[in-house]
XYZ file of C-alpha atoms in Angstrom:
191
model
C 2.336 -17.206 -18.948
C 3.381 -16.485 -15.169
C 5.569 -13.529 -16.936
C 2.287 -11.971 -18.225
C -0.065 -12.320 -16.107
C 2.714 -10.748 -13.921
C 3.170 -7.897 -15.982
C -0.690 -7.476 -16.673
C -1.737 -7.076 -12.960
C 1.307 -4.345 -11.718
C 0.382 -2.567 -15.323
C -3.265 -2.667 -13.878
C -2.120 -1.698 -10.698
C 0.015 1.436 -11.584
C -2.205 2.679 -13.985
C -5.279 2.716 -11.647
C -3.469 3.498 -8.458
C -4.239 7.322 -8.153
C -3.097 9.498 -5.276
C -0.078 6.526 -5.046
C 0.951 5.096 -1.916
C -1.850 3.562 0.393
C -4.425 4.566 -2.311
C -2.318 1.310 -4.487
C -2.931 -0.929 -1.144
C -6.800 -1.816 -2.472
C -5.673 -2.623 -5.935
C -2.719 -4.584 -4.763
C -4.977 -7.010 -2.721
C -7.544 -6.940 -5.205
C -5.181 -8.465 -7.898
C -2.213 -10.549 -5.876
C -4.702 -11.952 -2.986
C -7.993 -12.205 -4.407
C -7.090 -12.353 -8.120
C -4.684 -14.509 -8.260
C -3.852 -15.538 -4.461
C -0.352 -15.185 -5.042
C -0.661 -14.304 -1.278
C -2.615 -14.941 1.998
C -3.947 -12.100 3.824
C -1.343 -12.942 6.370
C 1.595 -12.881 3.507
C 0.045 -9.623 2.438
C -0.384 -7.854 5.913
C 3.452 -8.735 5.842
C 4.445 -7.664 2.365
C 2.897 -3.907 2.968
C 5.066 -3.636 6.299
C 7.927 -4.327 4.356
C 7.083 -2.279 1.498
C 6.314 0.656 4.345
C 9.589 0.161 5.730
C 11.790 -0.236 2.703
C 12.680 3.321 0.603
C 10.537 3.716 -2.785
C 6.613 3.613 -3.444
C 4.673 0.554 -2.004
C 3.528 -0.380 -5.375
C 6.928 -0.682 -6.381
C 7.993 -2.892 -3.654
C 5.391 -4.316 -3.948
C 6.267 -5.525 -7.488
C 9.401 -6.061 -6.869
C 8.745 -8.903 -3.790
C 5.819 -10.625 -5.498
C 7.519 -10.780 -8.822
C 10.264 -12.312 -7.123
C 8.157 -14.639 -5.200
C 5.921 -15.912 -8.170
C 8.648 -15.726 -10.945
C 12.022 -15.613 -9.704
C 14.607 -12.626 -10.754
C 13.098 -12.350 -13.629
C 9.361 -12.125 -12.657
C 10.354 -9.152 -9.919
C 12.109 -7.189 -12.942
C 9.041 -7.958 -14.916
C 6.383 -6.861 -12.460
C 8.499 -4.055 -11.646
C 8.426 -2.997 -15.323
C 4.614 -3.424 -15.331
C 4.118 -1.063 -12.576
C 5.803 1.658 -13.545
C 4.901 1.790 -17.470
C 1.776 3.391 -17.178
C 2.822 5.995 -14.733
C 5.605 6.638 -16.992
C 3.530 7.351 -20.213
C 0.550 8.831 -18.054
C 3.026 11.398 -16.262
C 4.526 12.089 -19.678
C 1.122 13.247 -21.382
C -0.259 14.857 -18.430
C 2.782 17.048 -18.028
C 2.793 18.249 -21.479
C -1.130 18.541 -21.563
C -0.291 20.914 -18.148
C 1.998 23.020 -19.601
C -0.239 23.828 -21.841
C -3.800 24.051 -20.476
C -2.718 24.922 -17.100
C -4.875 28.221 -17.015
C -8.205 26.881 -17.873
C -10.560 26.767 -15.551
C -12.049 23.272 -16.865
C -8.081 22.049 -15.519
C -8.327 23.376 -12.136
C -11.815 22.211 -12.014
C -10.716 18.721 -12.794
C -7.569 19.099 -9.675
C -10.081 19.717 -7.726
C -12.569 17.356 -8.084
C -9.627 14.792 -7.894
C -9.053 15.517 -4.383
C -12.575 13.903 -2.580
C -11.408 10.730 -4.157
C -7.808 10.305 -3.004
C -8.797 11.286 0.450
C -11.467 8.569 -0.067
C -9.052 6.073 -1.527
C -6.067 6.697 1.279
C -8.824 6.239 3.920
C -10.362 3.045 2.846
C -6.668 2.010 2.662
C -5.425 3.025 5.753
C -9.359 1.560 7.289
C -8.294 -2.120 5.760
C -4.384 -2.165 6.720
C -5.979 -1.234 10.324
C -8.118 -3.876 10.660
C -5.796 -6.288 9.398
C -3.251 -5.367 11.976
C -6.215 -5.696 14.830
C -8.260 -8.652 13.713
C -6.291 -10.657 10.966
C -9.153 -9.755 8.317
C -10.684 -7.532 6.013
C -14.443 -5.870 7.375
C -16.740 -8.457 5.628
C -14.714 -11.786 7.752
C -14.467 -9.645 10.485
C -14.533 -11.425 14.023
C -14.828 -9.762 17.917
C -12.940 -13.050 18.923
C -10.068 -12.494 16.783
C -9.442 -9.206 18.217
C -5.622 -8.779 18.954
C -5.031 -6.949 22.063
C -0.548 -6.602 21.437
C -1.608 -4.633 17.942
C -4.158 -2.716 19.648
C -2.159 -1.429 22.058
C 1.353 -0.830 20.135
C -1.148 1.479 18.133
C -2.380 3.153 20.825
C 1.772 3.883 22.234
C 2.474 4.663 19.075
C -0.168 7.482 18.059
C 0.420 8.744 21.436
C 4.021 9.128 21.009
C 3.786 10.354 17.509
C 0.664 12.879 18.167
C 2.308 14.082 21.566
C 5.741 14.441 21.487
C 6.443 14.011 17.637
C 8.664 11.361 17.462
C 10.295 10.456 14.032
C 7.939 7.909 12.090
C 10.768 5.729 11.191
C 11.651 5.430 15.343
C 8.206 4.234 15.581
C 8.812 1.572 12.919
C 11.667 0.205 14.107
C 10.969 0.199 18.081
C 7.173 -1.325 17.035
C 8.760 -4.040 15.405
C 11.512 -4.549 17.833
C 8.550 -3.904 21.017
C 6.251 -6.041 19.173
C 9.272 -9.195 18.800
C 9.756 -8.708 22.862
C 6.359 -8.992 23.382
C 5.946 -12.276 21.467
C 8.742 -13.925 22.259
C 8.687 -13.273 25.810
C 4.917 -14.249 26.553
C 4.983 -17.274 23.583
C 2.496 -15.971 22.068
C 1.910 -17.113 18.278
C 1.888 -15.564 15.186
């Protein structure tokens, strides 16, 4: 039953994840954390880090590490699978349905009304991962207390040095995390 309900959730989850990448963050906690708490918030916050910092969509990895969690070898393969079915099939019948219709207006018109909601979609996404990083929590558990002041300001270094001087986003990953271990382990500081 684990296999399905495996399956069921990453189908759900590639099939309504439009735009990709940190538009699929909402959906992903929807189903693994609140669905079926497969994961804490804190297991989660982790899980899209990793999935940022690994090569291949975050849905994907995504799949991949909670199948493998919840099911074994078998349950990553199978979550894996169930994420990437529907894109599969959908990508198949769009591309034939825009080869052909790709002049109509009513096609464009559609393109373009796509485009609010991604935006919409990436910014609530990037809005929860960034209050996760600062306070632990999602808006609605949201506490002043539980404000992290290490996060805060490794995001404030590292839009500085990314706006400024352009430095690669995968330096930034890596000397965050390795900044960010220094920082905890030299002042004790938990977790």
């Amino acid at each position: 039953m684990i296999y399905l309900n495996l399956f069921w959730s990453f189908f759900q989850i590639g099939l309504f994840s439009f735009g990709g990448g940190y538009a699929a963050v909402p959906l992903i906690q929807s189903q693994i954390v609140d669905g079926h708490g497969w994961l804490s918030m804190g297991q989660f916050a982790d899980l899209i880090t990793i999935a940022e910092m690994t090569p291949g969509p975050i849905a994907i990895n995504s799949a991949t590490f909670v199948g493998k969690q919840v099911g074994g070898m078998a349950g990553a393969v199978i979550a894996t699978l169930g994420c990437v079915a529907p894109s599969f099939v959908v990508v198949l019948i769009l591309s034939y349905l825009y080869v052909r219709y790709r002049n109509l207006k009513a096609m464009q018109g559609i393109l373009t009304g796509l485009r609010p909601a991604i935006v919409a979609m990436i910014a609530g996404a990037g809005m929860s991962l960034f209050l996760l990083a600062l306070f632990n929590s999602d808006l609605f558990a949201l506490k002043l207390a539980d404000f992290r002041v290490v996060e805060a300001g490794l995001f404030v270094l590292c839009l500085f040095l990314l706006r400024k001087f352009k430095v690669s986003p995968i330096l930034i990953i890596f000397g965050s995390g390795i900044v960010g271990t220094l920082i905890y382990v030299a002042l004790g500081i938990p977790q």
